[in-house]
C-alpha cells in the first residue's frame, strides 16, 4: 500500500489548510487511518484517527479545530485544519492500518510540511 500526502504549506496563524492522503488500496480493507505530526526536536504524535466504522478521536490540542474524514470513492484520507496556531507547525504524516488474511500491516506516507506563521 502506498500513501501520498499533499496539501501542506505556509499559512498565517488563524488560517486553514486541508491535507489529503491518497491511498493505493481499497478503503474498505483498512482498519484505521490517521494523521500524525512531528515537530522539530519532538516525537511523532497522533493528531487524529478514524477507525473503519467511522469513529474518530483527536489529540486534545486539536479538538474542535481539526477534522479527519475519508472519501471512499476517491480513496483519500483528509485532515481539515482550522484556526491554526504556530504550535501546529510540523511535518504531518498519514498512516493506515490494513488487515489481510488475519495479519495487520501498517503503512506511512512521506510527510507534508505545515508551517504556521504568527
mmCIF file of C-alpha atoms in Angstrom:
data_model
loop_
_atom_site.group_PDB
_atom_site.id
_atom_site.type_symbol
_atom_site.label_atom_id
_atom_site.label_comp_id
_atom_site.label_asym_id
_atom_site.label_seq_id
_atom_site.Cartn_x
_atom_site.Cartn_y
_atom_site.Cartn_z
ATOM 1 C CA UNK A 1 0.000 0.000 0.000
ATOM 2 C CA UNK A 2 1.334 3.411 -0.946
ATOM 3 C CA UNK A 3 0.316 6.667 0.672
ATOM 4 C CA UNK A 4 0.854 10.066 -0.895
ATOM 5 C CA UNK A 5 0.269 13.083 1.313
ATOM 6 C CA UNK A 6 -0.290 16.561 -0.050
ATOM 7 C CA UNK A 7 -1.663 19.950 0.930
ATOM 8 C CA UNK A 8 0.975 21.234 3.286
ATOM 9 C CA UNK A 9 2.351 24.741 3.057
ATOM 10 C CA UNK A 10 2.778 28.075 4.755
ATOM 11 C CA UNK A 11 -0.235 29.681 6.409
ATOM 12 C CA UNK A 12 -0.761 32.516 8.839
ATOM 13 C CA UNK A 13 -1.985 31.853 12.348
ATOM 14 C CA UNK A 14 -5.758 31.630 12.372
ATOM 15 C CA UNK A 15 -5.856 30.302 8.842
ATOM 16 C CA UNK A 16 -6.875 26.939 7.425
ATOM 17 C CA UNK A 17 -5.331 24.136 5.419
ATOM 18 C CA UNK A 18 -6.604 20.847 4.105
ATOM 19 C CA UNK A 19 -4.292 17.871 3.916
ATOM 20 C CA UNK A 20 -5.080 14.939 1.707
ATOM 21 C CA UNK A 21 -3.606 11.447 1.627
ATOM 22 C CA UNK A 22 -4.108 9.302 -1.433
ATOM 23 C CA UNK A 23 -4.273 5.584 -0.615
ATOM 24 C CA UNK A 24 -3.427 2.964 -3.237
ATOM 25 C CA UNK A 25 -5.575 0.253 -1.595
ATOM 26 C CA UNK A 26 -9.310 -0.068 -1.208
ATOM 27 C CA UNK A 27 -10.543 1.969 1.735
ATOM 28 C CA UNK A 28 -12.756 -0.978 2.663
ATOM 29 C CA UNK A 29 -9.635 -3.006 3.520
ATOM 30 C CA UNK A 30 -8.434 -0.526 6.133
ATOM 31 C CA UNK A 31 -8.928 -0.987 9.868
ATOM 32 C CA UNK A 32 -7.887 2.521 10.709
ATOM 33 C CA UNK A 33 -6.469 5.670 9.188
ATOM 34 C CA UNK A 34 -4.798 8.536 10.946
ATOM 35 C CA UNK A 35 -2.717 11.652 10.771
ATOM 36 C CA UNK A 36 0.377 12.088 12.919
ATOM 37 C CA UNK A 37 2.737 15.001 13.173
ATOM 38 C CA UNK A 38 6.302 15.591 14.211
ATOM 39 C CA UNK A 39 7.644 18.988 15.155
ATOM 40 C CA UNK A 40 11.385 19.689 15.139
ATOM 41 C CA UNK A 41 13.089 18.043 18.101
ATOM 42 C CA UNK A 42 9.908 16.319 19.219
ATOM 43 C CA UNK A 43 8.460 12.857 18.976
ATOM 44 C CA UNK A 44 5.831 11.951 16.456
ATOM 45 C CA UNK A 45 2.358 12.336 17.932
ATOM 46 C CA UNK A 46 -1.129 11.279 16.968
ATOM 47 C CA UNK A 47 -3.275 14.125 15.682
ATOM 48 C CA UNK A 48 -6.466 12.399 14.550
ATOM 49 C CA UNK A 49 -7.608 8.857 13.941
ATOM 50 C CA UNK A 50 -10.603 7.223 12.302
ATOM 51 C CA UNK A 51 -11.445 3.544 12.517
ATOM 52 C CA UNK A 52 -13.269 1.558 9.857
ATOM 53 C CA UNK A 53 -16.669 2.098 11.470
ATOM 54 C CA UNK A 54 -16.214 5.847 11.268
ATOM 55 C CA UNK A 55 -15.481 6.663 14.907
ATOM 56 C CA UNK A 56 -12.860 9.325 15.400
ATOM 57 C CA UNK A 57 -10.583 10.564 18.118
ATOM 58 C CA UNK A 58 -8.348 13.596 18.313
ATOM 59 C CA UNK A 59 -5.443 14.917 20.281
ATOM 60 C CA UNK A 60 -6.663 17.349 22.912
ATOM 61 C CA UNK A 61 -4.600 20.095 21.333
ATOM 62 C CA UNK A 62 -6.575 19.951 18.060
ATOM 63 C CA UNK A 63 -10.100 19.106 19.216
ATOM 64 C CA UNK A 64 -12.621 21.460 17.744
ATOM 65 C CA UNK A 65 -10.140 22.755 15.165
ATOM 66 C CA UNK A 66 -9.201 19.708 13.071
ATOM 67 C CA UNK A 67 -11.446 17.200 11.355
ATOM 68 C CA UNK A 68 -10.410 13.873 9.865
ATOM 69 C CA UNK A 69 -12.505 12.449 7.054
ATOM 70 C CA UNK A 70 -12.339 9.857 4.307
ATOM 71 C CA UNK A 71 -13.578 9.711 0.768
ATOM 72 C CA UNK A 72 -14.345 6.095 -0.087
ATOM 73 C CA UNK A 73 -14.780 6.840 -3.765
ATOM 74 C CA UNK A 74 -11.552 8.780 -4.165
ATOM 75 C CA UNK A 75 -9.508 6.618 -1.769
ATOM 76 C CA UNK A 76 -8.353 9.564 0.272
ATOM 77 C CA UNK A 77 -7.970 10.405 3.930
ATOM 78 C CA UNK A 78 -8.246 14.089 4.652
ATOM 79 C CA UNK A 79 -7.432 16.427 7.504
ATOM 80 C CA UNK A 80 -9.180 19.780 7.585
ATOM 81 C CA UNK A 81 -7.265 22.148 9.851
ATOM 82 C CA UNK A 82 -8.728 25.424 11.013
ATOM 83 C CA UNK A 83 -7.747 28.139 13.470
ATOM 84 C CA UNK A 84 -4.154 27.122 13.012
ATOM 85 C CA UNK A 85 -1.600 28.054 15.632
ATOM 86 C CA UNK A 86 2.159 28.341 15.476
ATOM 87 C CA UNK A 87 2.403 25.211 17.598
ATOM 88 C CA UNK A 88 0.713 23.258 14.796
ATOM 89 C CA UNK A 89 3.877 23.680 12.742
ATOM 90 C CA UNK A 90 5.171 20.198 11.961
ATOM 91 C CA UNK A 91 5.601 17.565 9.329
ATOM 92 C CA UNK A 92 2.290 15.735 9.018
ATOM 93 C CA UNK A 93 2.204 12.039 8.150
ATOM 94 C CA UNK A 94 -0.722 9.942 7.078
ATOM 95 C CA UNK A 95 -0.995 6.396 8.351
ATOM 96 C CA UNK A 96 -3.203 3.412 7.600
ATOM 97 C CA UNK A 97 -3.617 0.019 9.177
ATOM 98 C CA UNK A 98 -4.730 -2.801 6.888
ATOM 99 C CA UNK A 99 -5.772 -6.303 7.815
ATOM 100 C CA UNK A 100 -5.069 -9.011 5.273
ATOM 101 C CA UNK A 101 -5.781 -12.677 5.991
ATOM 102 C CA UNK A 102 -5.567 -12.172 9.745
ATOM 103 C CA UNK A 103 -2.386 -10.112 9.696
ATOM 104 C CA UNK A 104 -2.181 -6.389 10.294
ATOM 105 C CA UNK A 105 0.085 -4.159 8.281
ATOM 106 C CA UNK A 106 0.960 -0.541 8.917
ATOM 107 C CA UNK A 107 1.825 1.986 6.253
ATOM 108 C CA UNK A 108 3.094 5.559 6.408
ATOM 109 C CA UNK A 109 3.086 8.374 3.918
ATOM 110 C CA UNK A 110 6.129 10.509 3.247
ATOM 111 C CA UNK A 111 5.019 13.544 5.224
ATOM 112 C CA UNK A 112 3.963 17.028 4.252
ATOM 113 C CA UNK A 113 5.244 20.160 5.968
ATOM 114 C CA UNK A 114 2.832 22.592 7.558
ATOM 115 C CA UNK A 115 4.277 25.897 8.702
ATOM 116 C CA UNK A 116 2.115 28.332 10.638
ATOM 117 C CA UNK A 117 3.477 31.843 10.931
ATOM 118 C CA UNK A 118 2.479 34.001 13.871
#
